[in-house]
Amino acid sequence: MSHPATRFETLEVSSESGVLTVAIDRVPQQNAINGTLLAELHTVLDEAERLPGCRQVVIRGASGVFCTGMDFSDAAGSPQSVAERGGAEFLGLLKRLTTVPVVVVSVVDGRATGGGVGIAAASDFVVATPRAVFSLPEALWGLLPCCVLPFLIRRVGFQPAYSMSLSTLPLTAEQAYRIHLADELAAEPELFLRRLRQRVSKLDGATIAAMKRYQRDLWFLSAETERAATDEFTRLMSTPEVRERISGFVTAQVFPWENQR
Amino acid sequence: MSHPATRFETLEVSSESGVLTVAIDRVPQQNAINGTLLAELHTVLDEAERLPGCRQVVIRGASGVFCTGMDFSDAAGSPQSVAERGGAEFLGLLKRLTTVPVVVVSVVDGRATGGGVGIAAASDFVVATPRAVFSLPEALWGLLPCCVLPFLIRRVGFQPAYSMSLSTLPLTAEQAYRIHLADELAAEPELFLRRLRQRVSKLDGATIAAMKRYQRDLWFLSAETERAATDEFTRLMSTPEVRERISGFVTAQVFPWENQR
Amino acid sequence: MSHPATRFETLEVSSESGVLTVAIDRVPQQNAINGTLLAELHTVLDEAERLPGCRQVVIRGASGVFCTGMDFSDAAGSPQSVAERGGAEFLGLLKRLTTVPVVVVSVVDGRATGGGVGIAAASDFVVATPRAVFSLPEALWGLLPCCVLPFLIRRVGFQPAYSMSLSTLPLTAEQAYRIHLADELAAEPELFLRRLRQRVSKLDGATIAAMKRYQRDLWFLSAETERAATDEFTRLMSTPEVRERISGFVTAQVFPWENQR
């Protein structure tokens, strides 16, 4: 199996021994999520489904940043498009990570912020290196991590998800491991990835698909949850306070919390 | 912002820099909960909602006791009134803690028993000092921690809540931290409180309210749960075994477990 | 109270001071579960309910094996009977452990595999010794731990149950303790058992029953979940891949993962 033919704008993709590795590569934009990144991640998952022996997708960041969530500047002037991208489109990606019939592993080696925490939370496994930092600063913008929370709650339980989003305080790798936001804490993620691949390569794609479907069905979140998540995000994005903070950031690079006190 | 004008019988209340601090102050009664305490806690939450810059309420105990739950002697001769206070009224307070648009922090420096565990569990954050001890002795009375459990399960998950209430064994501060009944373990709670205040002071009240509402809606407990909790508590309070144990305690200070074997 | 009169084929049963102790004793079959074992465990629970002072049932293994799940060879030639035993019948046992009005403790001193993890997960308390190992290898057979998962999720939360069953990687006693699959980690389980017995002997049977019922009702799993579990297990057992793997094992002792790569 050689490198896939597709060219990507926001990702570095390679494949080896049934494992497709994706590095998010928008370093000048702190690996923030724009429409292209969302579309290209779907393309990679399409390829993973098509490649006959592929059982594992590994998502990485670059240069000490995993992913810092929605790119506000990308959608300057159109809060509508940010609302859609951070709402239904982003939720669609997270949902796909939890249903695609391959094992998805996020390797967080640096900052994971907002939607970046969502990508990790929706992954089947998360490996954090000692320099990983996880945070949900949405509330400081007057927003909530609407689409992240359903996946974060299923991963870490109610209270850790709640306290993280209400306090907005960052979590170290150790703290993330303590609450099971990271399944493994490792300076060398390759050891765990190899150990996992040895097991996962022995599974049928159909078994992985059945596992994901069955466990999703056992959990209490539903299609109604998804509607609630995107509705709440759309509502918040349309408030004057949030619009003002985003445009202040886009035009003058002022973070909302620098404006106060 | 100066001290609120209201005078309290069961609480010491002070306010500083957007933080309202409440010390439960019924030390001769081991900080047990009576009707006055419930009413006064609501009054403090009313004030917190009214004070313009207030974003944080801190609940403390006194003299090595946080709160020891329902005051049985206070309602001697009227199991009906204990049933109501420990049922619908107490549930109403816990529910309010999880909906009031300020951040609620419990600082547990000593014993938290029965309903006292409920107040901690329903708080947004819990800081425990090394001398904190948490226990649910209800089953020894023939009761269940009916109103505590919905809030405890959401905070710590099913099994830790279950094993704590079925075994009736007390938890040390370390053990409480391990199961996330305490978010922080600190000999000096002030450091965490200050760090939290710095963040929380940057949030809108509307954002805190939206966070609490959205996360409550994501969780699986419902109005039906609340009815089940108060119904079960009322049922248990009306059994002859429970009535006898409570009156034995009220008249002769005999704990039910001293009567057996 | 002396030894119960009933004779058992697959269990060693003894009773002392209100505690009924059951050792699974099919060592040549690695303590795998067959129809007789399921029936005899129900008989022991019947006895526990009948014995007036009995408040605690302790389930143990033997010779470094707790229980290794369904006995495939026992049902050779009849996938139908394995499907029923591993489906509705096994679920019925796990459900009974969570409703029987005595406190059920599993002492895992060695291997707990597949359905053996289910028995532990459905117990009120789990004590693991340092040589305990927990694993869910079902996916390697093309199966899912359908009936185990509802009980495992309620005990450890979604993510630990999910990652354990998707990775098929075994957990050490330490790791099991970390995710609350074990409540206690002890080289000498007797200390914890005695401490628990002192408490539990003070509870009414009716209180234990009410506790189990009330907490089950608070949790989100329902009769619908049970149907989903047995339906999915029956579906998977009828696929050609699974039938072939089981018959390969029964006839030639070949594990499915030895057949590949």
Short mmCIF file of C-alpha atoms in Angstrom, two decimals, chain B residues 159-160 163 175 178, chain C residues 105-106 120 123-128 155 176-177 180-185 192:
data_model
loop_
_atom_site.label_atom_id
_atom_site.label_comp_id
_atom_site.label_asym_id
_atom_site.label_seq_id
_atom_site.Cartn_x
_atom_site.Cartn_y
_atom_site.Cartn_z
CA GLN B 159 -20.71 2.76 40.39
CA PRO B 160 -19.00 5.12 42.85
CA SER B 163 -20.99 1.53 46.20
CA GLN B 175 -10.86 8.70 47.82
CA ARG B 178 -10.25 9.73 43.01
CA VAL C 105 -19.00 -9.26 45.82
CA SER C 106 -16.70 -10.71 43.16
CA ALA C 120 -17.60 -8.96 37.93
CA SER C 123 -21.50 -7.43 41.08
CA ASP C 124 -22.08 -4.75 43.70
CA PHE C 125 -18.40 -4.76 44.62
CA VAL C 126 -15.27 -6.12 42.92
CA VAL C 127 -12.05 -6.84 44.76
CA ALA C 128 -9.06 -7.57 42.54
CA ARG C 155 -19.81 0.35 36.27
CA ALA C 176 -8.94 -2.20 36.31
CA TYR C 177 -8.81 -0.30 39.58
CA HIS C 180 -13.37 1.38 38.71
CA LEU C 181 -13.82 -2.08 37.22
CA ALA C 182 -12.35 -3.07 40.59
CA ASP C 183 -13.50 -1.13 43.66
CA GLU C 184 -10.62 -2.45 45.74
CA LEU C 185 -7.14 -3.65 44.93
CA PHE C 192 -12.15 -5.56 52.72
#
